[in-house]
Short mmCIF file of C-alpha atoms and ligand atoms in Angstrom, two decimals:
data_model
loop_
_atom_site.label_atom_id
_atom_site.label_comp_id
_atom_site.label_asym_id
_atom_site.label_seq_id
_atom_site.Cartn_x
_atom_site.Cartn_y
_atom_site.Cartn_z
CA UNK A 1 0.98 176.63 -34.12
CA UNK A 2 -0.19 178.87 -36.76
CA UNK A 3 -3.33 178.13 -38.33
CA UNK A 4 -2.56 178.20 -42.25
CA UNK A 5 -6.46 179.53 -42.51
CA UNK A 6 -6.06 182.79 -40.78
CA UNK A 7 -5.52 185.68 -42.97
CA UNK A 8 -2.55 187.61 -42.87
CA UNK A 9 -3.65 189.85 -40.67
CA UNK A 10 -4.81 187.36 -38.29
CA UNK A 11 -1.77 185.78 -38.51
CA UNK A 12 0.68 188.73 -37.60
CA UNK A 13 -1.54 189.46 -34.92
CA UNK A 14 -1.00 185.76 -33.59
CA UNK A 15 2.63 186.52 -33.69
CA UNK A 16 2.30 189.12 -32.10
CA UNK A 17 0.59 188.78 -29.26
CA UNK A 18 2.44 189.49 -26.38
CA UNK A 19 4.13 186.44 -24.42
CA UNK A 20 6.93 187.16 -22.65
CA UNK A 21 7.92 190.56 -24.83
CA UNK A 22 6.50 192.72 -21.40
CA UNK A 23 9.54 191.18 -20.21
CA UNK A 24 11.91 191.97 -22.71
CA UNK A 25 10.19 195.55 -23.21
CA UNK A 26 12.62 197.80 -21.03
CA UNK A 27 15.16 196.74 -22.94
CA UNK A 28 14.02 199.26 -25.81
CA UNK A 29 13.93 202.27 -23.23
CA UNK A 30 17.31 203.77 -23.77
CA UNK A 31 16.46 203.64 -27.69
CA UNK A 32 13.26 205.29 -27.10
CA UNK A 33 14.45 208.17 -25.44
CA UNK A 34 16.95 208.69 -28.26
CA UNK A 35 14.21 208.11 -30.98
CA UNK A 36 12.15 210.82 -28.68
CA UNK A 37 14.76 213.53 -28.38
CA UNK A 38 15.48 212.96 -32.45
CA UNK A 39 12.00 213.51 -33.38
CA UNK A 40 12.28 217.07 -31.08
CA UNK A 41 8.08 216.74 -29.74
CA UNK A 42 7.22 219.89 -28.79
CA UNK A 43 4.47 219.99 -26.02
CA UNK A 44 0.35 220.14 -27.98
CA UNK A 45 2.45 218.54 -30.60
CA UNK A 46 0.45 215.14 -32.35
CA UNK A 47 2.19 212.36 -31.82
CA UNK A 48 1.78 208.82 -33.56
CA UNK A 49 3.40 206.15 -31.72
CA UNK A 50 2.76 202.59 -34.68
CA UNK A 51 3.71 199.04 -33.27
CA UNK A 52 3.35 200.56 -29.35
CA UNK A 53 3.49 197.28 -28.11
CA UNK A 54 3.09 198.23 -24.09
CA UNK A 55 3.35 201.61 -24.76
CA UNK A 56 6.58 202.74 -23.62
CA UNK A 57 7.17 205.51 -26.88
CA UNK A 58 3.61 206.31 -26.65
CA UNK A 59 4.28 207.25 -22.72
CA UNK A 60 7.61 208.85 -23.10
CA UNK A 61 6.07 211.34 -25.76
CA UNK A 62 2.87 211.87 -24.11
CA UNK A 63 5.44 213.07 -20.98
CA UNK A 64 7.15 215.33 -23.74
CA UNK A 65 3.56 217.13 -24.01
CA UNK A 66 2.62 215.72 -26.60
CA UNK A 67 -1.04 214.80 -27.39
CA UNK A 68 -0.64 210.64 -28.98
CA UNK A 69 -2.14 207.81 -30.55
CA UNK A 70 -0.53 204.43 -30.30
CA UNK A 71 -1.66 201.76 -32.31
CA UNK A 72 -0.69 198.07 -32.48
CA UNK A 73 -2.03 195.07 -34.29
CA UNK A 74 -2.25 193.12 -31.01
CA UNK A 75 -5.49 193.44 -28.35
CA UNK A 76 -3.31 192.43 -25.65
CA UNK A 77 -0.20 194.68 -26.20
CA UNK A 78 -2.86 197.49 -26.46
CA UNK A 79 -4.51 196.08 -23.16
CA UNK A 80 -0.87 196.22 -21.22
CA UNK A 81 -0.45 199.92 -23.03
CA UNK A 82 -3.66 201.01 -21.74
CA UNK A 83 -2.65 199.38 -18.25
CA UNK A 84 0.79 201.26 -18.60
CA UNK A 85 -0.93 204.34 -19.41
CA UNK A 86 -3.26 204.41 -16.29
CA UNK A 87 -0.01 203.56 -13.89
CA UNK A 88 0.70 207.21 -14.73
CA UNK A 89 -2.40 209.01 -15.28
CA UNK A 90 -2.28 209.37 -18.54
CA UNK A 91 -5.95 209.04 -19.81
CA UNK A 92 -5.99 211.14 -22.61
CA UNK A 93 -4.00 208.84 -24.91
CA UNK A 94 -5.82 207.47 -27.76
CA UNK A 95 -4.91 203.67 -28.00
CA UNK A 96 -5.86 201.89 -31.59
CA UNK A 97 -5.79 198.77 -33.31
CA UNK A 98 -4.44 198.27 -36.29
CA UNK A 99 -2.14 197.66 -39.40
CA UNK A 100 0.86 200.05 -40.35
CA UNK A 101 -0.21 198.59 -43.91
CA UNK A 102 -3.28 200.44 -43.52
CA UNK A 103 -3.46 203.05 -40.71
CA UNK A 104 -6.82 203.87 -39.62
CA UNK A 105 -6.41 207.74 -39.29
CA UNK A 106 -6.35 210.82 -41.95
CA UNK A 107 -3.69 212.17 -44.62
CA UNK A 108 -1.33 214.97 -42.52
CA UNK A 109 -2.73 214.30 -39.18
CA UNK A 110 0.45 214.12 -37.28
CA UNK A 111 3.68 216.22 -36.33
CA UNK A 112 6.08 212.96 -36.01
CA UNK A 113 5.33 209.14 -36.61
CA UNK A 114 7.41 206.98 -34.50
CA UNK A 115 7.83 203.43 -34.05
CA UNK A 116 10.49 201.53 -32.11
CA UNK A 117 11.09 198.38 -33.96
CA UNK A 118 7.29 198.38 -35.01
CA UNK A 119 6.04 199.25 -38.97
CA UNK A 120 9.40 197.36 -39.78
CA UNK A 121 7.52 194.23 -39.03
CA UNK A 122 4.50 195.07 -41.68
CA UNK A 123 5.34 192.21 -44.61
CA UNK A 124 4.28 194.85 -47.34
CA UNK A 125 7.43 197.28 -46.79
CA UNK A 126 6.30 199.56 -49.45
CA UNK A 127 2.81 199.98 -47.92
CA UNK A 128 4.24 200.45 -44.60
CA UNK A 129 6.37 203.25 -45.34
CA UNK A 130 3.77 205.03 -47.95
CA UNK A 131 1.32 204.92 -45.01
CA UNK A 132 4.32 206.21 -42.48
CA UNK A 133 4.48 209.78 -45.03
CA UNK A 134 0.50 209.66 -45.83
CA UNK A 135 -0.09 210.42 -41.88
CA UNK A 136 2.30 212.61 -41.32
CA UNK A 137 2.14 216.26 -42.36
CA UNK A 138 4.55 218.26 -44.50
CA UNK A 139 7.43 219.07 -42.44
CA UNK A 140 6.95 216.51 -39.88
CA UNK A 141 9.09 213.82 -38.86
CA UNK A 142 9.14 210.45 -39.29
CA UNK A 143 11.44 208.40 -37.13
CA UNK A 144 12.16 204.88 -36.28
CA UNK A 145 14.34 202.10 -35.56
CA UNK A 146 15.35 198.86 -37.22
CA UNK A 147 18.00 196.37 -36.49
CA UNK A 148 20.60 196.39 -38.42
CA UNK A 149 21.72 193.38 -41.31
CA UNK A 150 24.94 193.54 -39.95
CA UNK A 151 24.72 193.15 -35.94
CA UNK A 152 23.86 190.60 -33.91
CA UNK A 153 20.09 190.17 -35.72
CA UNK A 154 22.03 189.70 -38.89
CA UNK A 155 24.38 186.87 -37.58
CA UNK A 156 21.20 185.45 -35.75
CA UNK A 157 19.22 185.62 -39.38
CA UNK A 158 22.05 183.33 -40.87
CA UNK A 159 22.16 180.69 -38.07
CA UNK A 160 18.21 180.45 -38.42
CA UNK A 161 18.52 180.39 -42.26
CA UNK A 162 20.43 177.31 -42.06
CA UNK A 163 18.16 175.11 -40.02
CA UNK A 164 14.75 176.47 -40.90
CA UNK A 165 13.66 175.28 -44.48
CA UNK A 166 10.59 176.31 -44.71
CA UNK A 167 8.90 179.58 -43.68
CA UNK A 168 4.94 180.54 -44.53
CA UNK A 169 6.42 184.30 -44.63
CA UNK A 170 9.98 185.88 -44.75
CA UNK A 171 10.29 186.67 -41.03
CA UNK A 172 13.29 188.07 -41.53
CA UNK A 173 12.40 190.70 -43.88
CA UNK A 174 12.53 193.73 -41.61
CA UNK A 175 16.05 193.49 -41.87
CA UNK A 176 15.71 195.69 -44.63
CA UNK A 177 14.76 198.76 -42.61
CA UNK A 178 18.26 198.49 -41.50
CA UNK A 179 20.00 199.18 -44.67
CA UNK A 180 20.13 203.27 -45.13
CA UNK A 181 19.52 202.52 -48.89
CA UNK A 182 17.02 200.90 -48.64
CA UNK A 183 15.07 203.46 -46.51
CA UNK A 184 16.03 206.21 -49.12
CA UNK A 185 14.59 203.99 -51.56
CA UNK A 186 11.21 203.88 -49.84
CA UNK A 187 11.47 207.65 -49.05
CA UNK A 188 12.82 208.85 -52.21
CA UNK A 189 10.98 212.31 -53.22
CA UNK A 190 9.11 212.34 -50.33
CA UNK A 191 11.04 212.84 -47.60
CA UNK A 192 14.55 213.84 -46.50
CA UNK A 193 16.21 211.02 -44.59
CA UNK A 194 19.24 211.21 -41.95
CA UNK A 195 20.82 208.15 -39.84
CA UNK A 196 22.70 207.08 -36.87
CA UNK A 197 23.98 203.77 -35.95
CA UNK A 198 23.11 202.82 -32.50
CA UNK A 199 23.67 200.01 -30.07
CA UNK A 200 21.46 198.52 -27.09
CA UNK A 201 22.60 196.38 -24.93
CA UNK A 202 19.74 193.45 -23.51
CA UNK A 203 20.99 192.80 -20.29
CA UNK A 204 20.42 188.88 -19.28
CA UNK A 205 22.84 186.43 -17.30
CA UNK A 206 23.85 184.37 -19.95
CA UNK A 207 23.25 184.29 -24.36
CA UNK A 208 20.81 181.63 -23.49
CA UNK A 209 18.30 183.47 -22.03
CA UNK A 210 18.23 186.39 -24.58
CA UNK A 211 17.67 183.33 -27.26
CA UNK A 212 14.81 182.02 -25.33
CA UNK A 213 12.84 185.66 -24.36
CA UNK A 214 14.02 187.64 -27.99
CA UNK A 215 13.95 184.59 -30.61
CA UNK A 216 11.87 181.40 -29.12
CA UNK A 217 8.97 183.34 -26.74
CA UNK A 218 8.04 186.64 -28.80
CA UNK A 219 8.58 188.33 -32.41
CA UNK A 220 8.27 186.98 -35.60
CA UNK A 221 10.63 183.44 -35.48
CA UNK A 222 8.25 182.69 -32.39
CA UNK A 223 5.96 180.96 -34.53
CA UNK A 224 9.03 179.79 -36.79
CA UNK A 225 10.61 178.39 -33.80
CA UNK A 226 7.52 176.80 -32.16
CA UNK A 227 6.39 174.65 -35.56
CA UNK A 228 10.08 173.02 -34.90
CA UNK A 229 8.83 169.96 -33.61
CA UNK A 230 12.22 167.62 -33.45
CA UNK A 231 13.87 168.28 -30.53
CA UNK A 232 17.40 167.46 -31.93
CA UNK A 233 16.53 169.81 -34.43
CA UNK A 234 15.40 172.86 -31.91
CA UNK A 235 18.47 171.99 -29.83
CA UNK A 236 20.78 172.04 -32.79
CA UNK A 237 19.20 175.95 -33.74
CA UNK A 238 19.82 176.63 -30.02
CA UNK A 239 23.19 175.30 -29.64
CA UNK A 240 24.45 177.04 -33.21
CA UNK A 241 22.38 180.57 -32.27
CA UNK A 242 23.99 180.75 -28.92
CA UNK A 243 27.27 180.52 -30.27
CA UNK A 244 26.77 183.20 -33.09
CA UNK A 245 25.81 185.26 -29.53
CA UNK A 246 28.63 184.31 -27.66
CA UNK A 247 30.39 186.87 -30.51
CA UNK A 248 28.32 190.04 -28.97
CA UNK A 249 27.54 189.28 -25.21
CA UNK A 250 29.88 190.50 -22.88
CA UNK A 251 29.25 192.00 -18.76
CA UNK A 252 26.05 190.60 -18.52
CA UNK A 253 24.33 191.88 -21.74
CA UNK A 254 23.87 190.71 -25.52
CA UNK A 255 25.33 194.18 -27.67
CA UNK A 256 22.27 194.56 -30.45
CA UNK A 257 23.20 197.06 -33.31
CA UNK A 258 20.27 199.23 -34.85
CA UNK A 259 19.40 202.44 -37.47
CA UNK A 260 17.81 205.16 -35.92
CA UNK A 261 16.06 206.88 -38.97
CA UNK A 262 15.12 210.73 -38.81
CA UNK A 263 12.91 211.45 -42.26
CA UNK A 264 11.55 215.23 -42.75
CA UNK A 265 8.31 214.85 -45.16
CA UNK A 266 8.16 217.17 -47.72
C1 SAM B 1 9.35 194.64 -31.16
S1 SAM B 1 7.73 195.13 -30.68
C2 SAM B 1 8.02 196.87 -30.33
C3 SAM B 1 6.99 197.43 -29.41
C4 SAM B 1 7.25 198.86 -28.93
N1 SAM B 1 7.35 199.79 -30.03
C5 SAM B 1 8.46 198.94 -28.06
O1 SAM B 1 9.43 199.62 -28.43
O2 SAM B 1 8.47 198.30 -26.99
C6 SAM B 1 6.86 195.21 -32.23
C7 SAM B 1 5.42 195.66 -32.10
O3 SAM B 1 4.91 195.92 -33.40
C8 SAM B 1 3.60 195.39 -33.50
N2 SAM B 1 3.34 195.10 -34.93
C9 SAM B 1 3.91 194.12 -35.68
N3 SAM B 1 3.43 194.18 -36.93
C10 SAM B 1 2.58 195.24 -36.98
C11 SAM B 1 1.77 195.82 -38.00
N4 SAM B 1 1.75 195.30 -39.24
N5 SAM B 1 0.99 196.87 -37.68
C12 SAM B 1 0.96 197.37 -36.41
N6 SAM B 1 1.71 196.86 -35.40
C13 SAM B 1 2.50 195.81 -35.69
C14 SAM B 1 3.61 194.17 -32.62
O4 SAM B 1 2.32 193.76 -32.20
C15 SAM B 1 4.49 194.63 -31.48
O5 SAM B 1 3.75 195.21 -30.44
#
């Protein structure tokens, strides 16, 4: 349960801490290496990698050349990233902790910000993204991911909206990330934004099993999902979200759609 005296930061590290999203991790691979070849790293380029989670951006531009920071709001993701990182000898990667809402590191101190499904998460949007262009020097690149409002995260958002009432935070808010507009909006003046529409595919036996390991065990409707205490209830959210996933699963694998943002600061 989460305890309504943490702060918030406490409390998004609580959600966040890792449970079973190691397993669900390589599923974000193939959109890493996209989000990597977008940003173009060249090698001694400085590389921030915010939300690392295990570290699997953080890695994949640190193999590009580049010289990187990764920083998370959760110990143990940063623990696993650090464990990651030594698996390939890569001890020369700064790992961090802390809040995309308030990045612990200098104005213009990086050639590209990434993160893979990571600042999106931040509840202050606004902050988020003004601290995304703050770290990042003139010319550099920004780029991340988001799902998108109007995949399978979107129909998943309307099932939950229908049997969860009550909600200490909107956990559904990163949605917005997804919307072009609204990314233009957050950029506007600063930086010079350019999108693709992309699709993963999280490959599991059967839509049950990408409910339990991407909604019940890790992200933000964890905790949502956990405070459901009526059984009926939890199996009524089950029974109605795996049929909104029936829609997009198909050879094995659930068909997630995202935004892959590219934004040039100015
Ligand atoms: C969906 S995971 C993505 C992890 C990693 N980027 C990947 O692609 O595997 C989201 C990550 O963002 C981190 N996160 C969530 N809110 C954050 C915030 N406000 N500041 C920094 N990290 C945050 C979580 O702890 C988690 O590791």
């Amino acid at each position: 349960m989460t305890d309504p005296t943490e702060s918030g930061e406490q409390s998004a590290r609580h959600v966040w801490s890792a449970g079973r999203y190691p397993a669900m991790a390589p599923n974000m691979l193939p959109a890493i290496a996209r989000l990597i070849n977008v940003a173009g790293i060249d090698p001694g380029n400085r590389v921030l990698d915010v939300g690392c989670g295990t570290g699997n951006a953080a890695l994949t531009a640190r193999r590009a050349g580049a010289a990187v920071v990764g920083l998370d709001l959760a110990h143990d993701m940063l623990d696993l990233a650090r464990e990651n990182a030594s698996l390939a000898g890569y001890d020369d990667i700064t790992w961090l902790a802390g809040d995309a809402e308030t990045l612990p590191v200098p104005d213009d101190a990086f050639d590209v910000v990434l993160s893979n499904f990571g600042h999106v998460f931040a509840p202050d949007s606004t902050r988020a993204g003004a601290e995304l262009r703050r770290v990042t020097k003139p010319g550099g690149r920004v780029c991340f991911t988001a799902w998108s409002p109007t995949g399978v995260v979107g129909d998943l958002t309307e099932v939950l909206t229908d049997h969860v009432a009550d909600s200490p935070s909107d956990p559904w808010s990163h949605l917005e990330w997804g919307d072009p507009d609204f990314v233009r909006e957050q950029f506007a003046g600063a930086a010079d934004c350019s999108f693709q529409r992309r699709l993963l595919e999280f490959r599991y036996a059967t839509p049950h099993h990408f409910w339990r390991e991407f909604a019940e065990e890790s992200g933000p409707l964890s905790p949502v999902l956990r405070r459901m205490d009526d059984d009926d209830a939890r199996a009524a959210l089950r029974r109605d979200a795996v049929a909104a996933l029936e829609d997009w699963f198909g050879d094995n694998a659930v068909r997630v759609e995202y935004l892959q943002v590219r934004a040039v600061v100015e």
